[in-house]
Amino acid sequence: MTDTGMTAPEPTAIDETRQRELQILSEDAVLKGHPHGDEQCKNCLYYLDVDEAISYCWHPKLRVLVGQDWYCQWWEEITAEA
Ligand code: SF4
């Protein structure tokens, strides 16, 4: 490996804090990076923009970006009134 004199970027304290926060949030939601049968974020009430592969989940306990084929225990069917 060539020594360029440049230091490699490293995570900082805020990154470690955010990682812990998001890990707890993810575990509480039982968030998975794959569907649960037919249930997935793109057909969940809380997935904000169904045309996007990654979108905002507005579930009050999450409020994070998720992938359209992810899933969590708070999946909710989209009803006709929604
Ligand atoms: S509530 Fe769960 S399943 Fe629904 S969009 Fe958010 S993360 Fe996905």
PDB file of N, CA, C and O and ligand atoms in Angstrom:
ATOM      1  N   MET A   1       0.843  -1.185   0.000  1.00  0.00           N
ATOM      2  CA  MET A   1       0.000   0.000   0.000  1.00  0.00           C
ATOM      3  C   MET A   1       0.885   1.244   0.000  1.00  0.00           C
ATOM      4  O   MET A   1       1.868   1.313   0.722  1.00  0.00           O
ATOM      5  N   THR A   2       0.562   2.212  -0.808  1.00  0.00           N
ATOM      6  CA  THR A   2       1.332   3.447  -0.917  1.00  0.00           C
ATOM      7  C   THR A   2       0.917   4.420   0.178  1.00  0.00           C
ATOM      8  O   THR A   2      -0.262   4.633   0.415  1.00  0.00           O
ATOM      9  N   ASP A   3       1.924   4.999   0.848  1.00  0.00           N
ATOM     10  CA  ASP A   3       1.618   5.997   1.886  1.00  0.00           C
ATOM     11  C   ASP A   3       1.472   7.355   1.216  1.00  0.00           C
ATOM     12  O   ASP A   3       2.442   7.923   0.727  1.00  0.00           O
ATOM     13  N   THR A   4       0.252   7.875   1.177  1.00  0.00           N
ATOM     14  CA  THR A   4      -0.008   9.167   0.527  1.00  0.00           C
ATOM     15  C   THR A   4       0.105  10.320   1.503  1.00  0.00           C
ATOM     16  O   THR A   4       0.011  11.472   1.101  1.00  0.00           O
ATOM     17  N   GLY A   5       0.281  10.013   2.777  1.00  0.00           N
ATOM     18  CA  GLY A   5       0.360  11.065   3.780  1.00  0.00           C
ATOM     19  C   GLY A   5      -1.012  11.548   4.222  1.00  0.00           C
ATOM     20  O   GLY A   5      -1.116  12.388   5.102  1.00  0.00           O
ATOM     21  N   MET A   6      -2.039  11.041   3.623  1.00  0.00           N
ATOM     22  CA  MET A   6      -3.406  11.433   3.993  1.00  0.00           C
ATOM     23  C   MET A   6      -3.967  10.412   4.979  1.00  0.00           C
ATOM     24  O   MET A   6      -3.743   9.219   4.837  1.00  0.00           O
ATOM     25  N   THR A   7      -4.677  10.903   5.976  1.00  0.00           N
ATOM     26  CA  THR A   7      -5.291   9.985   6.922  1.00  0.00           C
ATOM     27  C   THR A   7      -6.670   9.556   6.415  1.00  0.00           C
ATOM     28  O   THR A   7      -7.390  10.350   5.813  1.00  0.00           O
ATOM     29  N   ALA A   8      -6.969   8.309   6.641  1.00  0.00           N
ATOM     30  CA  ALA A   8      -8.262   7.779   6.216  1.00  0.00           C
ATOM     31  C   ALA A   8      -9.363   8.363   7.109  1.00  0.00           C
ATOM     32  O   ALA A   8      -9.147   8.565   8.310  1.00  0.00           O
ATOM     33  N   PRO A   9     -10.535   8.645   6.544  1.00  0.00           N
ATOM     34  CA  PRO A   9     -11.630   9.148   7.374  1.00  0.00           C
ATOM     35  C   PRO A   9     -12.065   8.088   8.382  1.00  0.00           C
ATOM     36  O   PRO A   9     -12.020   6.899   8.087  1.00  0.00           O
ATOM     37  N   GLU A  10     -12.462   8.545   9.559  1.00  0.00           N
ATOM     38  CA  GLU A  10     -12.913   7.625  10.602  1.00  0.00           C
ATOM     39  C   GLU A  10     -14.191   8.152  11.207  1.00  0.00           C
ATOM     40  O   GLU A  10     -14.420   9.366  11.231  1.00  0.00           O
ATOM     41  N   PRO A  11     -15.047   7.261  11.739  1.00  0.00           N
ATOM     42  CA  PRO A  11     -16.261   7.724  12.415  1.00  0.00           C
ATOM     43  C   PRO A  11     -15.899   8.527  13.663  1.00  0.00           C
ATOM     44  O   PRO A  11     -14.894   8.253  14.325  1.00  0.00           O
ATOM     45  N   THR A  12     -16.733   9.500  13.965  1.00  0.00           N
ATOM     46  CA  THR A  12     -16.498  10.334  15.147  1.00  0.00           C
ATOM     47  C   THR A  12     -17.501   9.960  16.246  1.00  0.00           C
ATOM     48  O   THR A  12     -18.336   9.072  16.055  1.00  0.00           O
ATOM     49  N   ALA A  13     -17.445  10.669  17.348  1.00  0.00           N
ATOM     50  CA  ALA A  13     -18.336  10.369  18.473  1.00  0.00           C
ATOM     51  C   ALA A  13     -19.803  10.492  18.076  1.00  0.00           C
ATOM     52  O   ALA A  13     -20.635   9.667  18.491  1.00  0.00           O
ATOM     53  N   ILE A  14     -20.131  11.492  17.254  1.00  0.00           N
ATOM     54  CA  ILE A  14     -21.536  11.656  16.843  1.00  0.00           C
ATOM     55  C   ILE A  14     -21.990  10.473  16.000  1.00  0.00           C
ATOM     56  O   ILE A  14     -23.141  10.042  16.093  1.00  0.00           O
ATOM     57  N   ASP A  15     -21.093   9.915  15.223  1.00  0.00           N
ATOM     58  CA  ASP A  15     -21.454   8.747  14.415  1.00  0.00           C
ATOM     59  C   ASP A  15     -21.729   7.536  15.302  1.00  0.00           C
ATOM     60  O   ASP A  15     -22.669   6.775  15.059  1.00  0.00           O
ATOM     61  N   GLU A  16     -20.924   7.375  16.326  1.00  0.00           N
ATOM     62  CA  GLU A  16     -21.135   6.250  17.235  1.00  0.00           C
ATOM     63  C   GLU A  16     -22.427   6.435  18.023  1.00  0.00           C
ATOM     64  O   GLU A  16     -23.171   5.483  18.253  1.00  0.00           O
ATOM     65  N   THR A  17     -22.730   7.685  18.418  1.00  0.00           N
ATOM     66  CA  THR A  17     -23.977   7.974  19.129  1.00  0.00           C
ATOM     67  C   THR A  17     -25.169   7.681  18.231  1.00  0.00           C
ATOM     68  O   THR A  17     -26.124   7.016  18.648  1.00  0.00           O
ATOM     69  N   ARG A  18     -25.117   8.182  17.002  1.00  0.00           N
ATOM     70  CA  ARG A  18     -26.223   7.957  16.062  1.00  0.00           C
ATOM     71  C   ARG A  18     -26.385   6.465  15.768  1.00  0.00           C
ATOM     72  O   ARG A  18     -27.501   5.967  15.653  1.00  0.00           O
ATOM     73  N   GLN A  19     -25.280   5.765  15.638  1.00  0.00           N
ATOM     74  CA  GLN A  19     -25.336   4.324  15.375  1.00  0.00           C
ATOM     75  C   GLN A  19     -26.068   3.614  16.503  1.00  0.00           C
ATOM     76  O   GLN A  19     -26.934   2.772  16.260  1.00  0.00           O
ATOM     77  N   ARG A  20     -25.755   3.964  17.754  1.00  0.00           N
ATOM     78  CA  ARG A  20     -26.417   3.333  18.901  1.00  0.00           C
ATOM     79  C   ARG A  20     -27.902   3.673  18.916  1.00  0.00           C
ATOM     80  O   ARG A  20     -28.740   2.811  19.145  1.00  0.00           O
ATOM     81  N   GLU A  21     -28.232   4.944  18.688  1.00  0.00           N
ATOM     82  CA  GLU A  21     -29.637   5.375  18.674  1.00  0.00           C
ATOM     83  C   GLU A  21     -30.437   4.619  17.619  1.00  0.00           C
ATOM     84  O   GLU A  21     -31.541   4.139  17.870  1.00  0.00           O
ATOM     85  N   LEU A  22     -29.875   4.540  16.423  1.00  0.00           N
ATOM     86  CA  LEU A  22     -30.580   3.877  15.316  1.00  0.00           C
ATOM     87  C   LEU A  22     -30.652   2.372  15.522  1.00  0.00           C
ATOM     88  O   LEU A  22     -31.628   1.728  15.115  1.00  0.00           O
ATOM     89  N   GLN A  23     -29.652   1.809  16.157  1.00  0.00           N
ATOM     90  CA  GLN A  23     -29.672   0.380  16.452  1.00  0.00           C
ATOM     91  C   GLN A  23     -30.808   0.060  17.414  1.00  0.00           C
ATOM     92  O   GLN A  23     -31.553  -0.911  17.216  1.00  0.00           O
ATOM     93  N   ILE A  24     -30.981   0.881  18.440  1.00  0.00           N
ATOM     94  CA  ILE A  24     -32.081   0.686  19.405  1.00  0.00           C
ATOM     95  C   ILE A  24     -33.420   0.825  18.697  1.00  0.00           C
ATOM     96  O   ILE A  24     -34.327   0.004  18.858  1.00  0.00           O
ATOM     97  N   LEU A  25     -33.543   1.869  17.885  1.00  0.00           N
ATOM     98  CA  LEU A  25     -34.775   2.117  17.131  1.00  0.00           C
ATOM     99  C   LEU A  25     -35.088   0.919  16.228  1.00  0.00           C
ATOM    100  O   LEU A  25     -36.220   0.433  16.177  1.00  0.00           O
ATOM    101  N   SER A  26     -34.084   0.437  15.543  1.00  0.00           N
ATOM    102  CA  SER A  26     -34.236  -0.690  14.635  1.00  0.00           C
ATOM    103  C   SER A  26     -34.668  -1.953  15.383  1.00  0.00           C
ATOM    104  O   SER A  26     -35.557  -2.686  14.939  1.00  0.00           O
ATOM    105  N   GLU A  27     -34.065  -2.189  16.532  1.00  0.00           N
ATOM    106  CA  GLU A  27     -34.420  -3.374  17.317  1.00  0.00           C
ATOM    107  C   GLU A  27     -35.832  -3.264  17.867  1.00  0.00           C
ATOM    108  O   GLU A  27     -36.579  -4.245  17.880  1.00  0.00           O
ATOM    109  N   ASP A  28     -36.242  -2.070  18.323  1.00  0.00           N
ATOM    110  CA  ASP A  28     -37.602  -1.868  18.844  1.00  0.00           C
ATOM    111  C   ASP A  28     -38.645  -2.157  17.761  1.00  0.00           C
ATOM    112  O   ASP A  28     -39.711  -2.692  18.038  1.00  0.00           O
ATOM    113  N   ALA A  29     -38.331  -1.750  16.536  1.00  0.00           N
ATOM    114  CA  ALA A  29     -39.264  -1.917  15.415  1.00  0.00           C
ATOM    115  C   ALA A  29     -39.186  -3.310  14.796  1.00  0.00           C
ATOM    116  O   ALA A  29     -40.012  -3.658  13.977  1.00  0.00           O
ATOM    117  N   VAL A  30     -38.176  -4.108  15.216  1.00  0.00           N
ATOM    118  CA  VAL A  30     -37.884  -5.378  14.547  1.00  0.00           C
ATOM    119  C   VAL A  30     -37.756  -5.115  13.037  1.00  0.00           C
ATOM    120  O   VAL A  30     -38.347  -5.787  12.199  1.00  0.00           O
ATOM    121  N   LEU A  31     -37.007  -4.067  12.723  1.00  0.00           N
ATOM    122  CA  LEU A  31     -36.811  -3.634  11.345  1.00  0.00           C
ATOM    123  C   LEU A  31     -35.926  -4.628  10.588  1.00  0.00           C
ATOM    124  O   LEU A  31     -34.866  -5.014  11.078  1.00  0.00           O
ATOM    125  N   LYS A  32     -36.400  -5.039   9.423  1.00  0.00           N
ATOM    126  CA  LYS A  32     -35.658  -5.999   8.600  1.00  0.00           C
ATOM    127  C   LYS A  32     -35.416  -5.406   7.224  1.00  0.00           C
ATOM    128  O   LYS A  32     -36.259  -4.680   6.703  1.00  0.00           O
ATOM    129  N   GLY A  33     -34.310  -5.764   6.607  1.00  0.00           N
ATOM    130  CA  GLY A  33     -33.976  -5.262   5.273  1.00  0.00           C
ATOM    131  C   GLY A  33     -34.551  -6.117   4.167  1.00  0.00           C
ATOM    132  O   GLY A  33     -34.010  -6.122   3.055  1.00  0.00           O
ATOM    133  N   HIS A  34     -35.641  -6.827   4.465  1.00  0.00           N
ATOM    134  CA  HIS A  34     -36.297  -7.673   3.465  1.00  0.00           C
ATOM    135  C   HIS A  34     -37.778  -7.771   3.829  1.00  0.00           C
ATOM    136  O   HIS A  34     -38.164  -7.508   4.967  1.00  0.00           O
ATOM    137  N   PRO A  35     -38.613  -8.167   2.859  1.00  0.00           N
ATOM    138  CA  PRO A  35     -40.060  -8.242   3.126  1.00  0.00           C
ATOM    139  C   PRO A  35     -40.404  -9.362   4.108  1.00  0.00           C
ATOM    140  O   PRO A  35     -39.612 -10.278   4.352  1.00  0.00           O
ATOM    141  N   HIS A  36     -41.616  -9.283   4.640  1.00  0.00           N
ATOM    142  CA  HIS A  36     -42.200 -10.335   5.474  1.00  0.00           C
ATOM    143  C   HIS A  36     -43.425 -10.842   4.710  1.00  0.00           C
ATOM    144  O   HIS A  36     -44.505 -10.276   4.816  1.00  0.00           O
ATOM    145  N   GLY A  37     -43.209 -11.855   3.890  1.00  0.00           N
ATOM    146  CA  GLY A  37     -44.287 -12.287   2.988  1.00  0.00           C
ATOM    147  C   GLY A  37     -44.618 -11.154   2.029  1.00  0.00           C
ATOM    148  O   GLY A  37     -43.728 -10.599   1.388  1.00  0.00           O
ATOM    149  N   ASP A  38     -45.889 -10.822   1.952  1.00  0.00           N
ATOM    150  CA  ASP A  38     -46.323  -9.731   1.073  1.00  0.00           C
ATOM    151  C   ASP A  38     -46.200  -8.363   1.742  1.00  0.00           C
ATOM    152  O   ASP A  38     -46.471  -7.344   1.110  1.00  0.00           O
ATOM    153  N   GLU A  39     -45.853  -8.351   3.016  1.00  0.00           N
ATOM    154  CA  GLU A  39     -45.791  -7.088   3.757  1.00  0.00           C
ATOM    155  C   GLU A  39     -44.402  -6.467   3.626  1.00  0.00           C
ATOM    156  O   GLU A  39     -43.391  -7.104   3.944  1.00  0.00           O
ATOM    157  N   GLN A  40     -44.359  -5.267   3.116  1.00  0.00           N
ATOM    158  CA  GLN A  40     -43.098  -4.537   2.972  1.00  0.00           C
ATOM    159  C   GLN A  40     -43.399  -3.047   2.977  1.00  0.00           C
ATOM    160  O   GLN A  40     -44.548  -2.622   2.821  1.00  0.00           O
ATOM    161  N   CYS A  41     -42.349  -2.264   3.150  1.00  0.00           N
ATOM    162  CA  CYS A  41     -42.546  -0.822   3.313  1.00  0.00           C
ATOM    163  C   CYS A  41     -43.330  -0.203   2.152  1.00  0.00           C
ATOM    164  O   CYS A  41     -44.170   0.658   2.365  1.00  0.00           O
ATOM    165  N   LYS A  42     -43.082  -0.631   0.928  1.00  0.00           N
ATOM    166  CA  LYS A  42     -43.719   0.043  -0.212  1.00  0.00           C
ATOM    167  C   LYS A  42     -45.229  -0.138  -0.238  1.00  0.00           C
ATOM    168  O   LYS A  42     -45.902   0.605  -0.940  1.00  0.00           O
ATOM    169  N   ASN A  43     -45.761  -1.122   0.493  1.00  0.00           N
ATOM    170  CA  ASN A  43     -47.217  -1.234   0.556  1.00  0.00           C
ATOM    171  C   ASN A  43     -47.721  -1.022   1.989  1.00  0.00           C
ATOM    172  O   ASN A  43     -48.763  -1.537   2.376  1.00  0.00           O
ATOM    173  N   CYS A  44     -46.975  -0.240   2.739  1.00  0.00           N
ATOM    174  CA  CYS A  44     -47.340   0.100   4.117  1.00  0.00           C
ATOM    175  C   CYS A  44     -47.872   1.536   4.165  1.00  0.00           C
ATOM    176  O   CYS A  44     -47.383   2.415   3.448  1.00  0.00           O
ATOM    177  N   LEU A  45     -48.843   1.723   5.018  1.00  0.00           N
ATOM    178  CA  LEU A  45     -49.458   3.044   5.207  1.00  0.00           C
ATOM    179  C   LEU A  45     -48.436   4.137   5.487  1.00  0.00           C
ATOM    180  O   LEU A  45     -48.596   5.282   5.057  1.00  0.00           O
ATOM    181  N   TYR A  46     -47.358   3.809   6.188  1.00  0.00           N
ATOM    182  CA  TYR A  46     -46.413   4.820   6.671  1.00  0.00           C
ATOM    183  C   TYR A  46     -45.288   5.169   5.683  1.00  0.00           C
ATOM    184  O   TYR A  46     -44.487   6.052   5.961  1.00  0.00           O
ATOM    185  N   TYR A  47     -45.239   4.470   4.540  1.00  0.00           N
ATOM    186  CA  TYR A  47     -44.192   4.738   3.548  1.00  0.00           C
ATOM    187  C   TYR A  47     -44.632   5.936   2.718  1.00  0.00           C
ATOM    188  O   TYR A  47     -45.617   5.881   1.988  1.00  0.00           O
ATOM    189  N   LEU A  48     -43.916   7.020   2.809  1.00  0.00           N
ATOM    190  CA  LEU A  48     -44.423   8.295   2.295  1.00  0.00           C
ATOM    191  C   LEU A  48     -44.485   8.366   0.772  1.00  0.00           C
ATOM    192  O   LEU A  48     -45.476   8.839   0.219  1.00  0.00           O
ATOM    193  N   ASP A  49     -43.452   7.941   0.055  1.00  0.00           N
ATOM    194  CA  ASP A  49     -43.436   8.104  -1.400  1.00  0.00           C
ATOM    195  C   ASP A  49     -43.225   6.752  -2.066  1.00  0.00           C
ATOM    196  O   ASP A  49     -42.095   6.289  -2.228  1.00  0.00           O
ATOM    197  N   VAL A  50     -44.313   6.124  -2.476  1.00  0.00           N
ATOM    198  CA  VAL A  50     -44.244   4.756  -3.015  1.00  0.00           C
ATOM    199  C   VAL A  50     -43.519   4.693  -4.358  1.00  0.00           C
ATOM    200  O   VAL A  50     -43.179   3.607  -4.815  1.00  0.00           O
ATOM    201  N   ASP A  51     -43.264   5.831  -4.993  1.00  0.00           N
ATOM    202  CA  ASP A  51     -42.540   5.840  -6.265  1.00  0.00           C
ATOM    203  C   ASP A  51     -41.030   5.805  -6.070  1.00  0.00           C
ATOM    204  O   ASP A  51     -40.282   5.670  -7.041  1.00  0.00           O
ATOM    205  N   GLU A  52     -40.576   5.928  -4.839  1.00  0.00           N
ATOM    206  CA  GLU A  52     -39.142   5.962  -4.559  1.00  0.00           C
ATOM    207  C   GLU A  52     -38.672   4.651  -3.913  1.00  0.00           C
ATOM    208  O   GLU A  52     -39.385   4.068  -3.101  1.00  0.00           O
ATOM    209  N   ALA A  53     -37.460   4.203  -4.280  1.00  0.00           N
ATOM    210  CA  ALA A  53     -36.893   2.983  -3.720  1.00  0.00           C
ATOM    211  C   ALA A  53     -36.523   3.157  -2.249  1.00  0.00           C
ATOM    212  O   ALA A  53     -36.527   2.197  -1.475  1.00  0.00           O
ATOM    213  N   ILE A  54     -36.201   4.380  -1.867  1.00  0.00           N
ATOM    214  CA  ILE A  54     -35.937   4.741  -0.471  1.00  0.00           C
ATOM    215  C   ILE A  54     -36.844   5.914  -0.147  1.00  0.00           C
ATOM    216  O   ILE A  54     -36.913   6.880  -0.906  1.00  0.00           O
ATOM    217  N   SER A  55     -37.566   5.829   0.961  1.00  0.00           N
ATOM    218  CA  SER A  55     -38.460   6.925   1.304  1.00  0.00           C
ATOM    219  C   SER A  55     -38.565   7.053   2.821  1.00  0.00           C
ATOM    220  O   SER A  55     -38.088   6.210   3.571  1.00  0.00           O
ATOM    221  N   TYR A  56     -39.230   8.125   3.217  1.00  0.00           N
ATOM    222  CA  TYR A  56     -39.405   8.422   4.639  1.00  0.00           C
ATOM    223  C   TYR A  56     -40.540   7.580   5.211  1.00  0.00           C
ATOM    224  O   TYR A  56     -41.628   7.507   4.636  1.00  0.00           O
ATOM    225  N   CYS A  57     -40.281   6.955   6.347  1.00  0.00           N
ATOM    226  CA  CYS A  57     -41.320   6.261   7.106  1.00  0.00           C
ATOM    227  C   CYS A  57     -41.787   7.225   8.183  1.00  0.00           C
ATOM    228  O   CYS A  57     -40.995   7.643   9.027  1.00  0.00           O
ATOM    229  N   TRP A  58     -43.087   7.558   8.128  1.00  0.00           N
ATOM    230  CA  TRP A  58     -43.606   8.550   9.082  1.00  0.00           C
ATOM    231  C   TRP A  58     -44.260   7.907  10.313  1.00  0.00           C
ATOM    232  O   TRP A  58     -44.920   8.603  11.097  1.00  0.00           O
ATOM    233  N   HIS A  59     -44.012   6.605  10.526  1.00  0.00           N
ATOM    234  CA  HIS A  59     -44.522   5.999  11.761  1.00  0.00           C
ATOM    235  C   HIS A  59     -43.918   6.774  12.937  1.00  0.00           C
ATOM    236  O   HIS A  59     -42.701   7.012  12.969  1.00  0.00           O
ATOM    237  N   PRO A  60     -44.755   7.176  13.899  1.00  0.00           N
ATOM    238  CA  PRO A  60     -44.256   8.020  15.011  1.00  0.00           C
ATOM    239  C   PRO A  60     -43.090   7.429  15.796  1.00  0.00           C
ATOM    240  O   PRO A  60     -42.317   8.164  16.400  1.00  0.00           O
ATOM    241  N   LYS A  61     -42.934   6.112  15.787  1.00  0.00           N
ATOM    242  CA  LYS A  61     -41.818   5.505  16.523  1.00  0.00           C
ATOM    243  C   LYS A  61     -40.579   5.338  15.654  1.00  0.00           C
ATOM    244  O   LYS A  61     -39.549   4.892  16.138  1.00  0.00           O
ATOM    245  N   LEU A  62     -40.662   5.675  14.378  1.00  0.00           N
ATOM    246  CA  LEU A  62     -39.512   5.508  13.494  1.00  0.00           C
ATOM    247  C   LEU A  62     -39.022   6.844  12.948  1.00  0.00           C
ATOM    248  O   LEU A  62     -37.989   7.342  13.333  1.00  0.00           O
ATOM    249  N   ARG A  63     -39.752   7.392  11.968  1.00  0.00           N
ATOM    250  CA  ARG A  63     -39.359   8.674  11.348  1.00  0.00           C
ATOM    251  C   ARG A  63     -37.908   8.622  10.838  1.00  0.00           C
ATOM    252  O   ARG A  63     -37.052   9.437  11.210  1.00  0.00           O
ATOM    253  N   VAL A  64     -37.665   7.619   9.976  1.00  0.00           N
ATOM    254  CA  VAL A  64     -36.349   7.463   9.345  1.00  0.00           C
ATOM    255  C   VAL A  64     -36.557   7.090   7.888  1.00  0.00           C
ATOM    256  O   VAL A  64     -37.670   6.771   7.457  1.00  0.00           O
ATOM    257  N   LEU A  65     -35.473   7.108   7.115  1.00  0.00           N
ATOM    258  CA  LEU A  65     -35.516   6.603   5.749  1.00  0.00           C
ATOM    259  C   LEU A  65     -35.477   5.077   5.781  1.00  0.00           C
ATOM    260  O   LEU A  65     -34.715   4.490   6.561  1.00  0.00           O
ATOM    261  N   VAL A  66     -36.291   4.460   4.939  1.00  0.00           N
ATOM    262  CA  VAL A  66     -36.293   3.002   4.829  1.00  0.00           C
ATOM    263  C   VAL A  66     -36.336   2.621   3.350  1.00  0.00           C
ATOM    264  O   VAL A  66     -36.682   3.442   2.498  1.00  0.00           O
ATOM    265  N   GLY A  67     -36.007   1.379   3.052  1.00  0.00           N
ATOM    266  CA  GLY A  67     -36.066   0.876   1.685  1.00  0.00           C
ATOM    267  C   GLY A  67     -37.433   0.280   1.394  1.00  0.00           C
ATOM    268  O   GLY A  67     -38.097  -0.224   2.297  1.00  0.00           O
ATOM    269  N   GLN A  68     -37.819   0.304   0.119  1.00  0.00           N
ATOM    270  CA  GLN A  68     -39.178  -0.124  -0.222  1.00  0.00           C
ATOM    271  C   GLN A  68     -39.427  -1.606   0.057  1.00  0.00           C
ATOM    272  O   GLN A  68     -40.569  -2.005   0.266  1.00  0.00           O
ATOM    273  N   ASP A  69     -38.390  -2.436   0.079  1.00  0.00           N
ATOM    274  CA  ASP A  69     -38.630  -3.853   0.361  1.00  0.00           C
ATOM    275  C   ASP A  69     -38.232  -4.238   1.795  1.00  0.00           C
ATOM    276  O   ASP A  69     -38.086  -5.410   2.109  1.00  0.00           O
ATOM    277  N   TRP A  70     -38.115  -3.224   2.666  1.00  0.00           N
ATOM    278  CA  TRP A  70     -37.883  -3.506   4.073  1.00  0.00           C
ATOM    279  C   TRP A  70     -39.230  -3.800   4.751  1.00  0.00           C
ATOM    280  O   TRP A  70     -40.295  -3.689   4.141  1.00  0.00           O
ATOM    281  N   TYR A  71     -39.145  -4.107   6.043  1.00  0.00           N
ATOM    282  CA  TYR A  71     -40.364  -4.459   6.794  1.00  0.00           C
ATOM    283  C   TYR A  71     -40.101  -4.211   8.271  1.00  0.00           C
ATOM    284  O   TYR A  71     -38.970  -4.334   8.738  1.00  0.00           O
ATOM    285  N   CYS A  72     -41.144  -3.854   9.014  1.00  0.00           N
ATOM    286  CA  CYS A  72     -41.034  -3.826  10.479  1.00  0.00           C
ATOM    287  C   CYS A  72     -42.347  -4.285  11.089  1.00  0.00           C
ATOM    288  O   CYS A  72     -43.359  -4.431  10.393  1.00  0.00           O
ATOM    289  N   GLN A  73     -42.327  -4.491  12.389  1.00  0.00           N
ATOM    290  CA  GLN A  73     -43.507  -5.039  13.074  1.00  0.00           C
ATOM    291  C   GLN A  73     -44.693  -4.084  13.077  1.00  0.00           C
ATOM    292  O   GLN A  73     -45.801  -4.488  13.414  1.00  0.00           O
ATOM    293  N   TRP A  74     -44.491  -2.824  12.721  1.00  0.00           N
ATOM    294  CA  TRP A  74     -45.594  -1.860  12.727  1.00  0.00           C
ATOM    295  C   TRP A  74     -46.200  -1.670  11.339  1.00  0.00           C
ATOM    296  O   TRP A  74     -46.908  -0.694  11.095  1.00  0.00           O
ATOM    297  N   TRP A  75     -45.898  -2.593  10.422  1.00  0.00           N
ATOM    298  CA  TRP A  75     -46.490  -2.541   9.082  1.00  0.00           C
ATOM    299  C   TRP A  75     -48.003  -2.399   9.201  1.00  0.00           C
ATOM    300  O   TRP A  75     -48.637  -3.054  10.044  1.00  0.00           O
ATOM    301  N   GLU A  76     -48.559  -1.533   8.384  1.00  0.00           N
ATOM    302  CA  GLU A  76     -50.006  -1.263   8.420  1.00  0.00           C
ATOM    303  C   GLU A  76     -50.534  -1.248   6.986  1.00  0.00           C
ATOM    304  O   GLU A  76     -49.952  -0.600   6.109  1.00  0.00           O
ATOM    305  N   GLU A  77     -51.613  -1.950   6.777  1.00  0.00           N
ATOM    306  CA  GLU A  77     -52.226  -1.993   5.443  1.00  0.00           C
ATOM    307  C   GLU A  77     -52.742  -0.622   5.037  1.00  0.00           C
ATOM    308  O   GLU A  77     -53.264   0.141   5.867  1.00  0.00           O
ATOM    309  N   ILE A  78     -52.618  -0.316   3.758  1.00  0.00           N
ATOM    310  CA  ILE A  78     -53.184   0.920   3.222  1.00  0.00           C
ATOM    311  C   ILE A  78     -54.657   0.669   2.949  1.00  0.00           C
ATOM    312  O   ILE A  78     -55.001  -0.206   2.148  1.00  0.00           O
ATOM    313  N   THR A  79     -55.502   1.411   3.609  1.00  0.00           N
ATOM    314  CA  THR A  79     -56.941   1.234   3.425  1.00  0.00           C
ATOM    315  C   THR A  79     -57.463   2.222   2.389  1.00  0.00           C
ATOM    316  O   THR A  79     -56.756   3.155   2.002  1.00  0.00           O
ATOM    317  N   ALA A  80     -58.678   2.026   1.974  1.00  0.00           N
ATOM    318  CA  ALA A  80     -59.299   2.905   0.971  1.00  0.00           C
ATOM    319  C   ALA A  80     -59.378   4.341   1.460  1.00  0.00           C
ATOM    320  O   ALA A  80     -59.255   5.275   0.676  1.00  0.00           O
ATOM    321  N   GLU A  81     -59.537   4.538   2.778  1.00  0.00           N
ATOM    322  CA  GLU A  81     -59.644   5.901   3.324  1.00  0.00           C
ATOM    323  C   GLU A  81     -58.303   6.604   3.403  1.00  0.00           C
ATOM    324  O   GLU A  81     -58.245   7.812   3.501  1.00  0.00           O
ATOM    325  N   ALA A  82     -57.185   5.829   3.374  1.00  0.00           N
ATOM    326  CA  ALA A  82     -55.852   6.427   3.554  1.00  0.00           C
ATOM    327  C   ALA A  82     -55.445   7.227   2.345  1.00  0.00           C
ATOM    328  O   ALA A  82     -55.863   7.023   1.263  1.00  0.00           O
TER     329      ALA A  82
HETATM  330  S1  SF4 B   1     -43.964   1.302   9.609  1.00  0.00           S
HETATM  331 FE1  SF4 B   1     -42.456  -0.321   9.265  1.00  0.00          FE
HETATM  332  S2  SF4 B   1     -43.201  -1.433   7.463  1.00  0.00           S
HETATM  333 FE2  SF4 B   1     -44.211   0.571   7.511  1.00  0.00          FE
HETATM  334  S3  SF4 B   1     -42.951   1.925   6.225  1.00  0.00           S
HETATM  335 FE3  SF4 B   1     -42.289   2.147   8.357  1.00  0.00          FE
HETATM  336  S4  SF4 B   1     -40.598   0.693   8.566  1.00  0.00           S
HETATM  337 FE4  SF4 B   1     -41.741   0.112   6.752  1.00  0.00          FE
END
